[in-house]
Coordinates of C-alpha atoms in Angstrom, one line a residue:
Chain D
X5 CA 0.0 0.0 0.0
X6 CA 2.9 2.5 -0.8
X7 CA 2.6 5.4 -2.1
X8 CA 4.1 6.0 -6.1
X9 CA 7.1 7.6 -6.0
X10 CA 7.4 11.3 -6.5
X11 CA 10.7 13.6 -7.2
X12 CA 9.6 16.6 -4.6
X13 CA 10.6 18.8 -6.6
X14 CA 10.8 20.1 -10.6
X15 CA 12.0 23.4 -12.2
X16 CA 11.6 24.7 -15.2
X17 CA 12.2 28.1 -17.3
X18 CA 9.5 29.3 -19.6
X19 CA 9.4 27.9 -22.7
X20 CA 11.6 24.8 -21.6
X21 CA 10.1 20.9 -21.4
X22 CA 9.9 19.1 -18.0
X23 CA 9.3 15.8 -17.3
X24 CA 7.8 14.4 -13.8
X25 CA 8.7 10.7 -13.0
X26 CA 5.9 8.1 -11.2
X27 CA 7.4 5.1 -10.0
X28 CA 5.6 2.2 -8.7
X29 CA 5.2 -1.5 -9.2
X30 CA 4.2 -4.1 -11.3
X31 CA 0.8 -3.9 -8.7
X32 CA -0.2 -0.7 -10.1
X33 CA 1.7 1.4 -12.4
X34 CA 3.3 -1.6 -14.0
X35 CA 0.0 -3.3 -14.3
X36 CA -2.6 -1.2 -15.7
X37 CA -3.0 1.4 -17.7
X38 CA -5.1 3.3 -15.2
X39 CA -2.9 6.1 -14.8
X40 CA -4.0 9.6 -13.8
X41 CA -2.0 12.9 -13.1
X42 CA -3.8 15.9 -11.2
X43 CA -2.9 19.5 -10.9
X44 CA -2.8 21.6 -8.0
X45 CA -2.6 24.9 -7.9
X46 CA -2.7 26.3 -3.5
X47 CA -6.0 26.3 -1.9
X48 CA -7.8 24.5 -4.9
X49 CA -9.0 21.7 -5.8
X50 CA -7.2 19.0 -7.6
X51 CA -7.3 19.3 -11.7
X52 CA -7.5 16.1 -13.6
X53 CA -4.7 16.5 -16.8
X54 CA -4.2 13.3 -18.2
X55 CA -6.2 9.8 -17.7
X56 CA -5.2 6.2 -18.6
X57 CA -1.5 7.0 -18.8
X58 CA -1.7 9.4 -22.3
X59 CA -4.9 10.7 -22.8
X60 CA -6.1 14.5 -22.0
X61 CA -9.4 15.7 -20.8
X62 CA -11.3 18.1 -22.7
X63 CA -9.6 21.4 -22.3
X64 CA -6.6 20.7 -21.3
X65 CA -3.8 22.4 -23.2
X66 CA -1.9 19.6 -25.5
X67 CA 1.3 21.0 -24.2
X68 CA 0.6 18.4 -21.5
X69 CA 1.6 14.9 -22.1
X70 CA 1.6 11.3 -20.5
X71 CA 3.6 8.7 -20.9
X72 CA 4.6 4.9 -19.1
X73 CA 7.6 2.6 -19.2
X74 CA 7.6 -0.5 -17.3
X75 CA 6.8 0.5 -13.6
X76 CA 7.5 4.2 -14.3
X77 CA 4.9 6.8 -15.6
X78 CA 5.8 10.1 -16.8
X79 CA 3.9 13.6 -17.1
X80 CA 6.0 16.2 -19.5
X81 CA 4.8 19.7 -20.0
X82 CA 6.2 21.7 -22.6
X83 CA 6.6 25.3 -23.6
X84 CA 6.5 25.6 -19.5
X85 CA 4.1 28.8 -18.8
X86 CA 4.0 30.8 -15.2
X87 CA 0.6 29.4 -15.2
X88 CA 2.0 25.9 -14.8
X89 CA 3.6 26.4 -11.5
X90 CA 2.0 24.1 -9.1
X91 CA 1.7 20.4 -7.1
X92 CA 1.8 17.7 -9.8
X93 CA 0.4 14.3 -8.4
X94 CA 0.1 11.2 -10.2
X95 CA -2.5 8.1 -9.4
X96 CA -2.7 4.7 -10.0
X97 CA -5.3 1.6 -9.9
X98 CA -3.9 -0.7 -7.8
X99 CA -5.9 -4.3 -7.3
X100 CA -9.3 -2.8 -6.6
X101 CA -8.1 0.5 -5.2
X102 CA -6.5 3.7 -5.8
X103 CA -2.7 5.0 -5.0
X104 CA -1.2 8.2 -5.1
X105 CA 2.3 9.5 -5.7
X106 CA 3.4 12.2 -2.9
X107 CA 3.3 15.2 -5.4
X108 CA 5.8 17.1 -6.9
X109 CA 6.2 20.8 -6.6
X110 CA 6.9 22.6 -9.9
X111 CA 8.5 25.7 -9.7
X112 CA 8.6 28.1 -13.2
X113 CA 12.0 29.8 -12.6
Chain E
X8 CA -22.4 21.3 -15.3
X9 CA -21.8 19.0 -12.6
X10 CA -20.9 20.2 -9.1
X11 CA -19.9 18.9 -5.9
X12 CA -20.0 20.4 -2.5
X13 CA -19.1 19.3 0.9
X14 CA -21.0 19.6 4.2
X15 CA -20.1 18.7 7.6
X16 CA -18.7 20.4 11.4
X17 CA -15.0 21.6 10.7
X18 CA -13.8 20.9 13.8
X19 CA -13.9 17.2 15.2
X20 CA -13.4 15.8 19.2
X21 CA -10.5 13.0 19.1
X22 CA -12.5 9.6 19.3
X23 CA -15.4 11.2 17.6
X24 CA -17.2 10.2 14.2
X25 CA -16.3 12.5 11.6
X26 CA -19.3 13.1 9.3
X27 CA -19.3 14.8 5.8
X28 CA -21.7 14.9 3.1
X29 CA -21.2 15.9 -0.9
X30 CA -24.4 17.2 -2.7
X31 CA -24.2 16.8 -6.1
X32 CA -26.1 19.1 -8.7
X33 CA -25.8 19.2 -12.6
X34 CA -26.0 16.0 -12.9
X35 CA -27.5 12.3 -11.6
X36 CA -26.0 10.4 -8.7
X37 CA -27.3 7.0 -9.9
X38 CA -25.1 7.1 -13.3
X39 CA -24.1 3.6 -13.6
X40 CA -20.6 5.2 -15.1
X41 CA -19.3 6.7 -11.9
X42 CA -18.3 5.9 -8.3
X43 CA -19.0 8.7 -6.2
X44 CA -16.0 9.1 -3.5
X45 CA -13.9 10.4 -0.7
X46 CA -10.0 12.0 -0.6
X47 CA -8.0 13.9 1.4
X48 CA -5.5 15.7 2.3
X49 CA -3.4 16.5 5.5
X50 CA -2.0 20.0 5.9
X51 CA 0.8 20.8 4.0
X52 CA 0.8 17.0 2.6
X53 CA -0.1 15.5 -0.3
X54 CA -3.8 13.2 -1.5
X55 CA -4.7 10.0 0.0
X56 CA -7.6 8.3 -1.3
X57 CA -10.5 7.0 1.1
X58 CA -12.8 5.1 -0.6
X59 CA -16.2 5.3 -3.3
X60 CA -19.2 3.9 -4.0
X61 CA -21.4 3.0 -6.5
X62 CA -25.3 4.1 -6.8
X63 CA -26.0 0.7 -6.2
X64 CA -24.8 1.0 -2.9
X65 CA -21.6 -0.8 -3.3
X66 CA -18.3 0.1 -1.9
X67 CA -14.7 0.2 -1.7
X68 CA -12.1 1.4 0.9
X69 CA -8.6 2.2 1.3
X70 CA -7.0 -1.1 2.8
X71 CA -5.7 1.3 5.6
X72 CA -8.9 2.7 6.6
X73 CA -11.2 0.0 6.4
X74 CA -12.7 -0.7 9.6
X75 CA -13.1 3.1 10.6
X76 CA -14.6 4.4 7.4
X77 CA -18.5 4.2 5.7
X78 CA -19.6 5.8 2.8
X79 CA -23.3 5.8 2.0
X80 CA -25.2 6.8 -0.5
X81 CA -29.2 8.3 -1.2
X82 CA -30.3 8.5 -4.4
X83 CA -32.7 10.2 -3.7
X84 CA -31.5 13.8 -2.3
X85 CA -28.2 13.2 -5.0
X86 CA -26.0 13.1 -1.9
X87 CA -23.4 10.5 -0.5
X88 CA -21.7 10.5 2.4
X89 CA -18.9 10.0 4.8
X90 CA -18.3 8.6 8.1
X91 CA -14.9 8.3 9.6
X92 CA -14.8 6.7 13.1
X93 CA -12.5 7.1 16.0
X94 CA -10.5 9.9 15.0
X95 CA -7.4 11.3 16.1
X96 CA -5.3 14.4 14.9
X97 CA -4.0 12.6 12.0
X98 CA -7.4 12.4 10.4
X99 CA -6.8 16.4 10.5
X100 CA -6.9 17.2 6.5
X101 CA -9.2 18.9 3.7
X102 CA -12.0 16.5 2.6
X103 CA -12.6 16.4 -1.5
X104 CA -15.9 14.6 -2.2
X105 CA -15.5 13.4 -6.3
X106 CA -16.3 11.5 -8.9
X107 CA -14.4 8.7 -10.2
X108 CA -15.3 6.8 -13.3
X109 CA -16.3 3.2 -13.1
X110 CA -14.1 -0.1 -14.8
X111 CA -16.3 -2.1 -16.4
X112 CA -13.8 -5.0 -16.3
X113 CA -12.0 -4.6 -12.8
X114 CA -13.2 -3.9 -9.8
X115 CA -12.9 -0.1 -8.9
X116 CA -12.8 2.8 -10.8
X117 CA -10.2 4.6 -12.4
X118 CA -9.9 8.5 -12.9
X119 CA -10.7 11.7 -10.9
X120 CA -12.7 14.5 -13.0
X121 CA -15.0 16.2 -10.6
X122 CA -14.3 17.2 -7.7
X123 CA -16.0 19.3 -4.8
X124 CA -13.6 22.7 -3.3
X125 CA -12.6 20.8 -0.6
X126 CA -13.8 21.3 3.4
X127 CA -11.2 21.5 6.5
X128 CA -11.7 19.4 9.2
X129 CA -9.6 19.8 12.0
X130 CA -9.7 16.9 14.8
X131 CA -8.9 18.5 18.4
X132 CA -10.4 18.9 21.4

């Protein structure tokens, strides 16, 4: 019952690429396709970005990406805006409930 | 559109039942496409998921909380709700009440897309 592994911290400068690892098992990450990534911006509510590993919600800008290898899932954001500064978490089904990662503050330099 | 908001005291005894309740408008509660569900999130810290449930009543809890934890549901005022036993300073967090889409082919549900603005409930005496 872990939670996925987080870096606690991203930095970026506008206009650059950045990429947030996930890492969890074969259990969850590594064993369904059921990943999710939220964004966080302080004293809201959680956004949902991307679903099932790769696809994006209506609305949400394409310069946000998902992507998984093995036990490691991966959000990259590119052309990096002030707007994008916030907690990045990622989620994962994990026989017959739901994990977390422990969030990763992204700072826009 | 479909909103969520949360209900309940924001401030707890220790041993006490914590009770919340998320009201949804915009949209059905008995969708047989969605759990309806619980997470929070400690000061400071990051999400940890509680648990759903379906409009059929079913349910589904965080291994860790199982045992102190109930959510219900009532079709008929579009509400669900939750019940957290026993609590101690640790349960201490912001309460999201959301909606979580259902697997048709495992059980649980998979994604996040609504969720309520969150309530503070502090446990002290």
């Amino acid at each position: 019952q872990s939670a996925l592994t987080q870096p606690a911290s991203v930095s970026g400068s506008p206009g650059q690429s950045i990429t947030i690892s996930c890492t969890g098992t074969n259990s969850d990450v590594g064993g369904y396709d059921y990943v999710s990534w939220y964004q966080q911006h302080p004293g809201k509510a959680p956004k949902l970005m991307i679903y099932e590993v790769s696809s994006r919600p209506s609305g949400v800008s394409n310069r946000f990406s998902g992507s998984k290898s093995g036990n490691t899932a991966s959000l990259t954001i590119s052309g990096l805006q002030a707007e994008d500064e916030a907690d990045y978490y990622c989620s994962s089904y994990t026989s017959s409930f739901v994990v977390f990662g422990g969030g990763t503050k992204l700072t826009v330099l | 559109q479909l909103q969520l908001q949360e209900s309940g005291p924001g401030l707890v005894q220790p041993s006490e039942t914590l009770s919340l309740t998320c009201t949804v408008s915009g949209g059905s509660i008995s969708s047989t496409s969605y759990y309806w569900g619980w997470i929070r999130q400690p000061p400071g810290k990051g999400l940890e998921w509680i648990g759903g449930i379906y409009y059929t009543g079913g349910t589904y809890y965080h291994p860790s909380l199982r045992g102190r934890v109930t959510i219900s549901i009532d079709t008929s005022k579009n509400q669900f709700s939750l019940r957290l036993r026993s609590v101690t300073a640790a349960d201490t967090a912001v309460y999201f009440c959301v909606r979580q889409l259902y697997l048709l082919t495992l059980y649980g549900g998979d994604y996040f897309d609504y969720w309520g603005q969150g309530t503070l409930v502090t446990v002290s005496s």
